[in-house]
Coordinates of C-alpha atoms in Angstrom, one line a residue:
X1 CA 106.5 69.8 111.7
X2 CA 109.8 70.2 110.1
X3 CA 109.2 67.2 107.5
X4 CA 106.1 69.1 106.4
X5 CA 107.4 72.7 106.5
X6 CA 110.4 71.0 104.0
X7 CA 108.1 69.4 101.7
X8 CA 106.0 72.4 101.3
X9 CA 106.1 73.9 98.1
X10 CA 103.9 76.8 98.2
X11 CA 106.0 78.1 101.5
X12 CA 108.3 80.8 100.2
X13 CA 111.7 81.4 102.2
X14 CA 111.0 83.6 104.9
X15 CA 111.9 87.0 104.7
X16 CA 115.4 88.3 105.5
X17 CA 114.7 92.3 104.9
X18 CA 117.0 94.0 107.2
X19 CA 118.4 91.2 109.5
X20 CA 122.3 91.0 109.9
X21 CA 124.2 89.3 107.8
X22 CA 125.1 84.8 108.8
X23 CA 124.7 81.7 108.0
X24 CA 121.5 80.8 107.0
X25 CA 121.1 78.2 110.2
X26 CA 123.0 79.1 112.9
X27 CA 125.4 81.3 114.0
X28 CA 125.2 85.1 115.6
X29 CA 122.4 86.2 113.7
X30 CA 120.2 83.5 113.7
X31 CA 120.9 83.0 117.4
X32 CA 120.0 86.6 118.0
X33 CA 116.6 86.0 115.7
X34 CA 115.7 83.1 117.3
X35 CA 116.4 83.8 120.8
X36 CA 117.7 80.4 121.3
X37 CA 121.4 80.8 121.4
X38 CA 122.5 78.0 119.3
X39 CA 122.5 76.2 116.0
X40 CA 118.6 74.4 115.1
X41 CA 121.3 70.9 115.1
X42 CA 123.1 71.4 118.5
X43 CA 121.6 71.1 121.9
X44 CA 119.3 74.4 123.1
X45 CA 121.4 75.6 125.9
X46 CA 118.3 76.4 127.7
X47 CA 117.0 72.8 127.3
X48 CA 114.6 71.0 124.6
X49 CA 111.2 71.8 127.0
X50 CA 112.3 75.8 126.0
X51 CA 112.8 75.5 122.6
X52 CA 109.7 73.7 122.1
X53 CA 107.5 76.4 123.8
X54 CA 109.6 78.8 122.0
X55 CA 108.5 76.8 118.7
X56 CA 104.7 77.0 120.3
X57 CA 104.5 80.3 121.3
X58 CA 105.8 81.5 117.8
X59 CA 102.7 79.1 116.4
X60 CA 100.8 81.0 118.6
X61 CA 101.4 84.9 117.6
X62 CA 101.5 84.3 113.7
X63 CA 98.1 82.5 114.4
X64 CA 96.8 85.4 116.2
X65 CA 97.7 87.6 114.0
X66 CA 95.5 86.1 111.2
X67 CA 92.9 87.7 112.5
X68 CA 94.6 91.2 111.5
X69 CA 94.5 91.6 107.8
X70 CA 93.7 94.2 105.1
X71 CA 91.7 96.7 106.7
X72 CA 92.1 95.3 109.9
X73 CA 96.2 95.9 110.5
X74 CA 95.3 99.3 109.2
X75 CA 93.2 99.5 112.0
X76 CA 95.6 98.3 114.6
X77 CA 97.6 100.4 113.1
X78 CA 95.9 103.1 113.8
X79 CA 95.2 102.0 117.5
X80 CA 98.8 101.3 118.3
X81 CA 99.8 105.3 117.1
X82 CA 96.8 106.4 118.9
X83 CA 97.7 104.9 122.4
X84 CA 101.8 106.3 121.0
X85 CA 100.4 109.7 120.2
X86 CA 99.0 109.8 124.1
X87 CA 101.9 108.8 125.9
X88 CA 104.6 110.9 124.0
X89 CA 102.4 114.1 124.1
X90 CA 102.1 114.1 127.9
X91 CA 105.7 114.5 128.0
X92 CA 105.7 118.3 127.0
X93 CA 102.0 118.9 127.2
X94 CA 102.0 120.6 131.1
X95 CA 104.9 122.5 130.0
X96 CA 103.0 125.8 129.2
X97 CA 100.9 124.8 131.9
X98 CA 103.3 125.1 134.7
X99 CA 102.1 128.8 135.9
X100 CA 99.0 128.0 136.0
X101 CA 99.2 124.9 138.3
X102 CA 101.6 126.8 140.0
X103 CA 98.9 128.8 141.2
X104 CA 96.3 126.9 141.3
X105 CA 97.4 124.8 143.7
X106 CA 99.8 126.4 145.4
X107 CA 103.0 125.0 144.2
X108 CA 106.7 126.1 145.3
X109 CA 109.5 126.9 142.7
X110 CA 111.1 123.3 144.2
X111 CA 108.0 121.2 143.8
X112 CA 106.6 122.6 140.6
X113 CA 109.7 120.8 138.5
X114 CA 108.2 117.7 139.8
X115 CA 104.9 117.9 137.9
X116 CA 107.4 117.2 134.9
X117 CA 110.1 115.0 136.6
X118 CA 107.7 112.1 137.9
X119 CA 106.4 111.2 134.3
X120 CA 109.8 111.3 132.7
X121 CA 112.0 109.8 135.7
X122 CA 108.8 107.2 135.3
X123 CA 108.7 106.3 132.0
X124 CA 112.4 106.1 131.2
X125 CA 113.0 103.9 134.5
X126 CA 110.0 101.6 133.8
X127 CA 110.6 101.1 129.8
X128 CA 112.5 98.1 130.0
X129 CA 110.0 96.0 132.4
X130 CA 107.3 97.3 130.6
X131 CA 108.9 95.9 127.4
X132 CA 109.3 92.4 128.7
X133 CA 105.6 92.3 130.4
X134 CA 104.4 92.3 126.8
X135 CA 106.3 89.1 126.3
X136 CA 105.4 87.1 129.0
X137 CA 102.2 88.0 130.2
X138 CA 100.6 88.8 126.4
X139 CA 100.2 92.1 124.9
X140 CA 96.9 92.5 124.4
X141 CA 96.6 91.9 128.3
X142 CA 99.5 94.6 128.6
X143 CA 98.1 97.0 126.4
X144 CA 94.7 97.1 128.5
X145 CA 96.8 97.6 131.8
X146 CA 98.8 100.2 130.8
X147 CA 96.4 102.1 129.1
X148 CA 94.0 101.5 131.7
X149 CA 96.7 102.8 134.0
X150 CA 97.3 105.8 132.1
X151 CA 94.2 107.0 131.8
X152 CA 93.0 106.9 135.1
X153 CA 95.7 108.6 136.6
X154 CA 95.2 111.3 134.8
X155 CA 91.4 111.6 135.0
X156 CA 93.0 111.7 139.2
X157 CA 95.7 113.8 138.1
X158 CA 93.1 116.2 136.3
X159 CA 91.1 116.5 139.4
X160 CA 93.6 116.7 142.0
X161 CA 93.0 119.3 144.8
X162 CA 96.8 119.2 146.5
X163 CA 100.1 119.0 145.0
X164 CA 101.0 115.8 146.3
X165 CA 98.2 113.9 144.5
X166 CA 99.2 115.8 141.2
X167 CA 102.9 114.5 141.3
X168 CA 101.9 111.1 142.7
X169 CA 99.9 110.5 139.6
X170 CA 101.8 112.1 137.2
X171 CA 104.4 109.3 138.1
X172 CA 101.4 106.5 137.8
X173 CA 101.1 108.5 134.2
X174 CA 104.6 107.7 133.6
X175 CA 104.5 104.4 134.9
X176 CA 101.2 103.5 132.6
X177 CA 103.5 105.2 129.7
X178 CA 106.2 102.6 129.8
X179 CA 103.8 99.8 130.1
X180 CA 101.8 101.0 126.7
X181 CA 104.2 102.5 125.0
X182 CA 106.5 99.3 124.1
X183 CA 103.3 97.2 123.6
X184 CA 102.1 99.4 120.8
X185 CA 105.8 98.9 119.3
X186 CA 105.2 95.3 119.5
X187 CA 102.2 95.1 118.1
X188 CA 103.3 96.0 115.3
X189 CA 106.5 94.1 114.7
X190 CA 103.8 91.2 115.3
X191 CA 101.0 92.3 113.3
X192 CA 103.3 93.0 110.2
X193 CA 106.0 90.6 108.4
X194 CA 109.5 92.1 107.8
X195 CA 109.3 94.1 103.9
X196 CA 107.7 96.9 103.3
X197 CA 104.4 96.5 104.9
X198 CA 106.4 97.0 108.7
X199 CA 108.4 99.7 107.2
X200 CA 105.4 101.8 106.5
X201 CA 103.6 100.6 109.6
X202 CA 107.0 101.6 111.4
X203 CA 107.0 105.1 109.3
X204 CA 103.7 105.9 110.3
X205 CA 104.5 105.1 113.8
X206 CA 107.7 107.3 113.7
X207 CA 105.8 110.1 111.9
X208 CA 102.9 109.9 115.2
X209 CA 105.6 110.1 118.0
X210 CA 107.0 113.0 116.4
X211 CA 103.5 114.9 116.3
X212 CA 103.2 113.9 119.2
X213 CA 106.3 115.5 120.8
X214 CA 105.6 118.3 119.0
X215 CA 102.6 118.9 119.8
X216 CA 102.4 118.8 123.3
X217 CA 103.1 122.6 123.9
X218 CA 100.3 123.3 121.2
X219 CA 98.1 121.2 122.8
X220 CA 99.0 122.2 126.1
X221 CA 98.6 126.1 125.6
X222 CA 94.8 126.0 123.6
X223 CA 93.5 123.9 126.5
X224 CA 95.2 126.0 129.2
X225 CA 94.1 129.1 127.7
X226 CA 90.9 128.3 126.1
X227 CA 89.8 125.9 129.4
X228 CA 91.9 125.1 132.2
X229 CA 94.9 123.6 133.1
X230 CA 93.2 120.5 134.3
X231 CA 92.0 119.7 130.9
X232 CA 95.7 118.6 129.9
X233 CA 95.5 115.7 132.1
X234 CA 91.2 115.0 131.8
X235 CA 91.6 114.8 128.1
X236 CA 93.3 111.5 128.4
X237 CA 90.2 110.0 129.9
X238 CA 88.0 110.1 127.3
X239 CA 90.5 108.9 125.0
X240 CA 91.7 106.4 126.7
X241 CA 88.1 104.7 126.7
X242 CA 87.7 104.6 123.6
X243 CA 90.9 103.6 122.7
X244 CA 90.5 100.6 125.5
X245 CA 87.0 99.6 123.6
X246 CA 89.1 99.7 120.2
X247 CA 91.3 97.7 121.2
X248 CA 89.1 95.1 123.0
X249 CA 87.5 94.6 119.5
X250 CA 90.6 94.7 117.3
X251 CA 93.0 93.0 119.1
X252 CA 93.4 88.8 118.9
X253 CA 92.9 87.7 122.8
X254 CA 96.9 86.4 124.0
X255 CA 97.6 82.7 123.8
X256 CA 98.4 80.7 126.9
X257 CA 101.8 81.4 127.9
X258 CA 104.3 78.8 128.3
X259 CA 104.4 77.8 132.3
X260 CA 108.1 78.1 132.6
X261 CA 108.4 81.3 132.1
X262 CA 108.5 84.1 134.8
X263 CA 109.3 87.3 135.2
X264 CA 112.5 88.0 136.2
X265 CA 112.0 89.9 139.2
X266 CA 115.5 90.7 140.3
X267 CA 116.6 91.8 136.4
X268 CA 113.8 94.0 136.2
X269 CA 114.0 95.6 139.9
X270 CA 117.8 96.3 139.3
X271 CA 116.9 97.8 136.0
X272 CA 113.9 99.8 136.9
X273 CA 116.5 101.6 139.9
X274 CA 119.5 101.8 137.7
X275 CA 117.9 104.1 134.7
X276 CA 115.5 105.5 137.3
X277 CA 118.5 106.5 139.4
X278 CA 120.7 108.2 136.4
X279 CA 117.7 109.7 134.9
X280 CA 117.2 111.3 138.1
X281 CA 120.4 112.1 139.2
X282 CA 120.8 114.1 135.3
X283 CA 117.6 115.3 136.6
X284 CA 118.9 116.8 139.8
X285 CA 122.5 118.3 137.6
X286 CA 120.6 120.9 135.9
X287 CA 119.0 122.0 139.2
X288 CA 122.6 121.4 141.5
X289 CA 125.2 121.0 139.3
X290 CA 127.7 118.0 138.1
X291 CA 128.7 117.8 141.8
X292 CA 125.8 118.3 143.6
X293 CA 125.4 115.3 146.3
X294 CA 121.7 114.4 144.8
X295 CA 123.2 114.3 141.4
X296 CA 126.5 112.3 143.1
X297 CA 123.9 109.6 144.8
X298 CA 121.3 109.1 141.4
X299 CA 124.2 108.7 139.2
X300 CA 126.3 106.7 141.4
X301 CA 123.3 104.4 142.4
X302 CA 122.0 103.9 139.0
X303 CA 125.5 102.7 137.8
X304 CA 125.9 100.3 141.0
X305 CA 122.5 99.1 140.1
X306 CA 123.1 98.7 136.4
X307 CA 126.4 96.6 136.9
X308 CA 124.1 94.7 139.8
X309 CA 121.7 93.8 136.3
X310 CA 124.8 92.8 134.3
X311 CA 125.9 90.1 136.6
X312 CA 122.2 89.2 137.8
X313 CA 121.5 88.9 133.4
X314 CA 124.7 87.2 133.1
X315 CA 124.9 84.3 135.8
X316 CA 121.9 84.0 137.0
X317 CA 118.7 84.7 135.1
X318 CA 117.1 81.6 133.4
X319 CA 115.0 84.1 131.6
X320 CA 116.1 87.1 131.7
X321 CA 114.9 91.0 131.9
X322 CA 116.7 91.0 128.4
X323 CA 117.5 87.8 126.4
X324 CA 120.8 87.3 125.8
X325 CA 121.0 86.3 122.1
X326 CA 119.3 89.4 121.6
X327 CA 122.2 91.9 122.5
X328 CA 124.6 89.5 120.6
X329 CA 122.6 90.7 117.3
X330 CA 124.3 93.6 115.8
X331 CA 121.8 95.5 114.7
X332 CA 120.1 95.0 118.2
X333 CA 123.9 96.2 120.1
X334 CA 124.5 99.1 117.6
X335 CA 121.0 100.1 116.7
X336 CA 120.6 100.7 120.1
X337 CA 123.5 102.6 120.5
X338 CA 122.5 105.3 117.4
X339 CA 119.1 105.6 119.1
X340 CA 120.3 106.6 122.1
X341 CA 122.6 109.6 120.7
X342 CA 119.5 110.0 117.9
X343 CA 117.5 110.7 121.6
X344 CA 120.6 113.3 122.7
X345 CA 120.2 115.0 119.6
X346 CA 116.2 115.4 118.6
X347 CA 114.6 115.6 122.2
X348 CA 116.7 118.6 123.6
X349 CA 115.8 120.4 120.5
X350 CA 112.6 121.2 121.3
X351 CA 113.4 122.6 124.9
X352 CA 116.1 124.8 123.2
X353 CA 113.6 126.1 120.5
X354 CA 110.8 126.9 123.0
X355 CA 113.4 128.9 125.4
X356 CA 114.4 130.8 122.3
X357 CA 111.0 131.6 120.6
X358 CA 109.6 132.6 124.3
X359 CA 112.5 134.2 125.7
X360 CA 114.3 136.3 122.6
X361 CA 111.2 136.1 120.5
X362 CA 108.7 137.0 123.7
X363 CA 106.1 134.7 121.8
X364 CA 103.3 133.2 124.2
X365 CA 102.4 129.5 124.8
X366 CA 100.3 129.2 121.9
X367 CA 102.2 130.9 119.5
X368 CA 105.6 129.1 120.6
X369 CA 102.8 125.9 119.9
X370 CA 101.8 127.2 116.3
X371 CA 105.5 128.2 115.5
X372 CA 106.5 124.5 115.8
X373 CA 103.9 123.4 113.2
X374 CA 106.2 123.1 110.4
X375 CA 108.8 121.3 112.1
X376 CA 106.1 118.6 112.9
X377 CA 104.4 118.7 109.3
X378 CA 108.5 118.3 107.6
X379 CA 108.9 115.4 110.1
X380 CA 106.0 113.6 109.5
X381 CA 106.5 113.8 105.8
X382 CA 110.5 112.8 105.7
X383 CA 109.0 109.7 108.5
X384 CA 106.2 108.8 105.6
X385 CA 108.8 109.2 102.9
X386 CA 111.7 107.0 104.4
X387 CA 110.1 103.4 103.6
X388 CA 110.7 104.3 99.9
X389 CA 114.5 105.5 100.9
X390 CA 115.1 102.5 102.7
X391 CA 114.2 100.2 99.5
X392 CA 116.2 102.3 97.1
X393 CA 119.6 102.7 99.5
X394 CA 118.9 100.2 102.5
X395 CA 118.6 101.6 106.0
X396 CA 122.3 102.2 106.8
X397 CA 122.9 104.7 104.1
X398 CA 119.7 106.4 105.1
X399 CA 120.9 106.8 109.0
X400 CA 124.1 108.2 107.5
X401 CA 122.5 110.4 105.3
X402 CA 119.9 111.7 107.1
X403 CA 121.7 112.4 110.4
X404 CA 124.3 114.5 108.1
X405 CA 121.0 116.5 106.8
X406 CA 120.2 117.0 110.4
X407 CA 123.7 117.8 110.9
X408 CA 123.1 120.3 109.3
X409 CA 120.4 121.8 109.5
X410 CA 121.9 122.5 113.6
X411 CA 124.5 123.8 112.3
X412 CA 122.3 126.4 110.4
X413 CA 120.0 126.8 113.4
X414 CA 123.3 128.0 115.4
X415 CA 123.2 130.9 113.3
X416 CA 120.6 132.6 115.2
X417 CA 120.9 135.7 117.0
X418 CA 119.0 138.2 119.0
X419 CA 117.6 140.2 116.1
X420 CA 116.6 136.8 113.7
X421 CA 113.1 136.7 112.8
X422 CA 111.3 133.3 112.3
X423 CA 111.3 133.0 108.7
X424 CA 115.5 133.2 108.9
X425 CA 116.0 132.2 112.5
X426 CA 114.1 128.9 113.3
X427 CA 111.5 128.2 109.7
X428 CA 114.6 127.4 107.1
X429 CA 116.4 125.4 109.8
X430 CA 113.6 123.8 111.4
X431 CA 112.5 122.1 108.3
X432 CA 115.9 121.3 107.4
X433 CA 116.4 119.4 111.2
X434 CA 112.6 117.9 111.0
X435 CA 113.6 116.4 107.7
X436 CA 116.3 114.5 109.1
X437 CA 115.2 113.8 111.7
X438 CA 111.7 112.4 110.4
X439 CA 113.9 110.1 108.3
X440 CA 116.3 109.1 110.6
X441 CA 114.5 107.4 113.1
X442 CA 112.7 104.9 110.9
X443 CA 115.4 103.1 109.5
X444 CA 116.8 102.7 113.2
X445 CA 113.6 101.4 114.5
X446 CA 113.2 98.9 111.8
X447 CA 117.1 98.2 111.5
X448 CA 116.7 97.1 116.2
X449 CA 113.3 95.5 115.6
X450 CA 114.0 93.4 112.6
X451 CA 114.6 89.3 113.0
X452 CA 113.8 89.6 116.3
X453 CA 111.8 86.6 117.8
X454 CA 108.2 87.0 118.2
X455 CA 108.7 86.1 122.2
X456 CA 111.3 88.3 122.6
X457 CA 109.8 91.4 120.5
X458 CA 108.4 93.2 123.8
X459 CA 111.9 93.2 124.9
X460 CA 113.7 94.5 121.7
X461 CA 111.1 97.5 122.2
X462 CA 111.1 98.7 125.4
X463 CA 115.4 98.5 125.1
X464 CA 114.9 101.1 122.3
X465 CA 112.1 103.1 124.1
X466 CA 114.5 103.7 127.5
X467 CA 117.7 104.3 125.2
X468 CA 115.5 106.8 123.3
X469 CA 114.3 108.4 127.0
X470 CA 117.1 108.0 128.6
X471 CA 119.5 109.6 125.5
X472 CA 117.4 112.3 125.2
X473 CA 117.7 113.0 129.2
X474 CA 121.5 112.6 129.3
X475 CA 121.3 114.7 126.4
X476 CA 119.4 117.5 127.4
X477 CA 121.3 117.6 131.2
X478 CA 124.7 117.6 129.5
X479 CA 123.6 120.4 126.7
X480 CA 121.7 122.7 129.5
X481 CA 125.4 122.6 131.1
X482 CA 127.4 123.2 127.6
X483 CA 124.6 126.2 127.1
X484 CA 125.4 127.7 130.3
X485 CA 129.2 128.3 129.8
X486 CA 128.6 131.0 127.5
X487 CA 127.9 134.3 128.2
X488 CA 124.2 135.0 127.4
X489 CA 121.0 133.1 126.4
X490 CA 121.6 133.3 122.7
X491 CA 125.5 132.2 122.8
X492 CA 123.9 129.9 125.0
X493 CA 121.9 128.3 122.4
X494 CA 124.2 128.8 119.6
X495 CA 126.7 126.1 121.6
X496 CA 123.9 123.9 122.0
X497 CA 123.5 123.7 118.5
X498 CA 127.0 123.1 117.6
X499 CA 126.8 120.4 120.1
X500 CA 124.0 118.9 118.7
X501 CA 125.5 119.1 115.4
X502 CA 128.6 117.4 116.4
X503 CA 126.3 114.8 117.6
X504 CA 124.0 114.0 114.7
X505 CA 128.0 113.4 112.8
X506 CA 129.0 110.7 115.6
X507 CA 125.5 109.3 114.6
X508 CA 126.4 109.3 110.9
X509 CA 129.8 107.6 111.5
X510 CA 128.3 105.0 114.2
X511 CA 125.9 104.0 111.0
X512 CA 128.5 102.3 109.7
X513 CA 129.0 99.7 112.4
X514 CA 125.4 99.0 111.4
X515 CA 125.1 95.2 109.9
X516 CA 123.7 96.1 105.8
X517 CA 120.3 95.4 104.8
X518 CA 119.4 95.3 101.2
X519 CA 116.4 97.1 99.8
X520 CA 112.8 95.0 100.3
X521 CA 112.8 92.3 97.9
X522 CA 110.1 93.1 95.2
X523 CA 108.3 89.1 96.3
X524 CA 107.7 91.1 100.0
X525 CA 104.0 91.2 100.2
X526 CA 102.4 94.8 100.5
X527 CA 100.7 94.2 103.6
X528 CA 103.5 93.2 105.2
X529 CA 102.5 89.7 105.6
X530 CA 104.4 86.6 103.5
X531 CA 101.5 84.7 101.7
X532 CA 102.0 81.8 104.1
X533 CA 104.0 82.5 106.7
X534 CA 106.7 80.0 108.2
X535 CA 105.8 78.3 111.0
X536 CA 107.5 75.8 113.9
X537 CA 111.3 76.1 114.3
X538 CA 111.8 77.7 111.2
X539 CA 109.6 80.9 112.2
X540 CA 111.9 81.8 114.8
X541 CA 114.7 82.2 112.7

């Protein structure tokens, strides 16, 4: 394989676009790209049987993705931000729904917080087993399951008569979630090369979770007003069928696995209760304080757990939850890192918005809805726009930039006061924070996902999906605290702001730890795809 792969001609040098700098064979970045942990000359350390199902299973994805050009990426495209669009809009979407579940089914203050708290303890906590899944068990095969998860739980959710059944599968929602959610991230890092084609595939992905966050209070308050609350969780069911029949047709059936690999059970228990214990004992600080004993046991579990992970991953693990060369990869370790404070800083702003636009303004759900329309138009125009940024200045510089424009554009928002219309108080700064942050996140996503290993690609996602979540939790806990020092709801806010200012400027500066990647190479093909793609060893690198 190699013989022929070196006397083929025709074979152009596979593409580099945004991988860390190295040797070309060998060394940090290459072991992080291939998964393998050493030099293509040296001994695998995980023996020659892995390598060569590593070689194999590489074969194996590019293969299967033949079957996805032209029209037809666009059309996985357009399944993978469908199935995106779903998961991140039932976030927010019984927000404005609360009172009327409240009554419905007879909810108490206490329990009602859990029609939220299950999806999102859920989803973050899951994220990184539902990453890995994608990689060993096929995501096609994943991407069925979790959408077939999601989708029924909320047609049950929907039609639940008892609050007990409502929470229960609002955390099989969350659950599904973290399942689907990193396998439509993977399919695209499979589906489309490295160059410009991912980077727009990536933008347009960036440019639906945004809508998608954004819309959920929309959403949320025209079905609750216009139908019934149920109809925020029965929508899903529909959709979800016909996204399931899409993607039976679109997507290339998974390849046999190779036999040796398995699930690491013990990695991924330890992880699901370590970011499912912090993400509920944040949960349980906004509700009991810092000090409260259920905040106390969450944290303090999920941190025992999390080291318990560590020296499981480190010592024990032949294949582990996460792969090991992939954390030594730079952009992997630090990109990581930025989207977890990008998370801090872009999920609490919606919550602080809302408050202040229902609250001080005394709009209603669906006006608070409409009034975040041009924040989600700006950000999914700066998201479409960054894949020509990122060719003209590279992806670092872009992070840095546009987490200054956020910057920004908080610190603007802080200005508000009691007596600020929309126009002054939230429409000049909104756009100026959507912009940013629609360019922002693209170059971070493509900056962790790039020269990543197809067979490791479900695991590179769902580490940037839970350090998205569980950022944007951490976030919103510690800002909710920061807002409640000051005396009234608008100082409140105005602190937040600041905060989240002084964030998005740690951002900027953590940008330059970031390994450089030079603007797309004018050879990259526009689809995305190298006219013939490596294969064997070589792919993997």
């Amino acid at each position: 394989m190699a013989e022929h792969e070196a006397g083929d001609p025709r074979r152009p040098p596979p593409t580099t676009a945004g991988r860390p700098p190295g040797p070309e064979r060998g060394g940090a970045a290459g072991d992080a790209a291939s998964g393998t942990g050493g030099d293509a000359g040296g001994p695998a350390p995980e023996g020659q049987g892995a390598e060569g199902a590593r070689d194999r299973q590489g074969a194996q994805d590019r293969e299967a993705s033949q079957g996805a050009r032209g029209g037809g990426r666009r059309a996985v495209l357009a399944l993978a931000c469908a199935a995106q669009f779903m998961v991140i809009l039932d976030v927010s979407v019984v927000n404005v729904a609360l009172p009327s579940i409240k009554d419905s089914l007879g909810f108490d203050a206490v329990a009602l917080q859990w029609v939220v708290g299950a999806y999102a303890i859920a989803f973050a906590g899951l994220l990184l087993l539902g990453g890995r899944l994608a990689d060993l068990y096929g995501r096609r095969r994943v991407f069925l399951c979790g959408l077939a998860l999601f989708s029924l739980s909320s047609l049950v959710g929907g039609l639940a008569g008892a609050p007990g059944v409502l929470i229960a599968m609002r955390a099989v929602q969350g659950l599904g979630a973290a399942v689907l959610a990193p396998a439509t991230l993977t399919i695209l890092t499979t589906t489309f090369a490295e160059g410009q084609g991912r980077s727009r595939a990536l933008a347009t992905w960036t440019a639906v979770s945004s809508a998608g966050g954004a819309a959920g209070n929309l959403v949320g308050g025209v079905l609750t007003q216009s139908l019934s609350w149920r109809w925020t969780l029965l929508i899903n069911a529909p959709i979800g069928l016909l996204t399931g029949l899409l993607a039976l047709r679109l997507l290339p059936a998974d390849r046999a696995r190779a036999a040796a690999r398995r699930l690491d059970v013990p990695g991924a228990a330890l992880a699901t209760i370590g970011v499912t214990g912090l993400v509920f004992g944040v949960t349980q600080a906004e509700r009991h304080g810092w000090a409260g004993p259920a905040t106390l046991a969450g944290l303090g579990g999920g941190a025992l757990a999390l080291a318990g992970l560590w020296w499981v991953e480190a010592r024990h693990a032949g294949d582990p939850l996460i792969p090991r060369a992939l954390l030594r990869a730079p952009g992997v370790r630090v990109g990581n890192a930025v989207m977890l404070l990008a998370g801090a800083c872009f999920i609490p702003m919606w919550y602080f918005l809302s408050l202040y636009m229902q609250d001080v303004l005394h709009y209603g759900a669906l006006a608070t809805g409409l009034g975040f329309l041009p924040h989600t138009l700006a950000g999914i125009v700066a998201a479409r726009l960054a894949p020509l940024a990122m060719r003209r200045v590279g992806a670092r510089a872009l992070i840095a930039v546009s987490a200054l424009l956020a910057a920004a554009g908080f610190l603007w928002q802080s200005a508000l006061g009691p007596h600020s219309d929309y126009v002054t108080g939230l429409l000049g700064p909104g756009l100026v924070m959507a912009t940013g942050m629609g360019l922002l996140i693209t170059p971070i996503t493509t900056t962790v996902t790039s020269g990543v290993a197809p067979d490791a690609a479900g695991a590179a996602s769902g580490l940037m999906n839970a350090a998205r979540q569980v950022g944007g939790t951490f976030g919103l806990a510690a800002l909710v605290s920061v807002a409640g020092t000051a005396a009234g709801a608008v100082a409140g806010y105005q602190r937040a702001f600041w905060a989240i200012a002084g964030l998005c400027a740690l951002v900027a500066a953590l940008a330059a730890a970031l390994p450089p990647s030079p603007p797309a190479r004018a050879t990259d093909a526009p689809d995305g795809e190298p006219p013939n793609p490596p294969t064997g060893a070589e792919a993997t690198r």
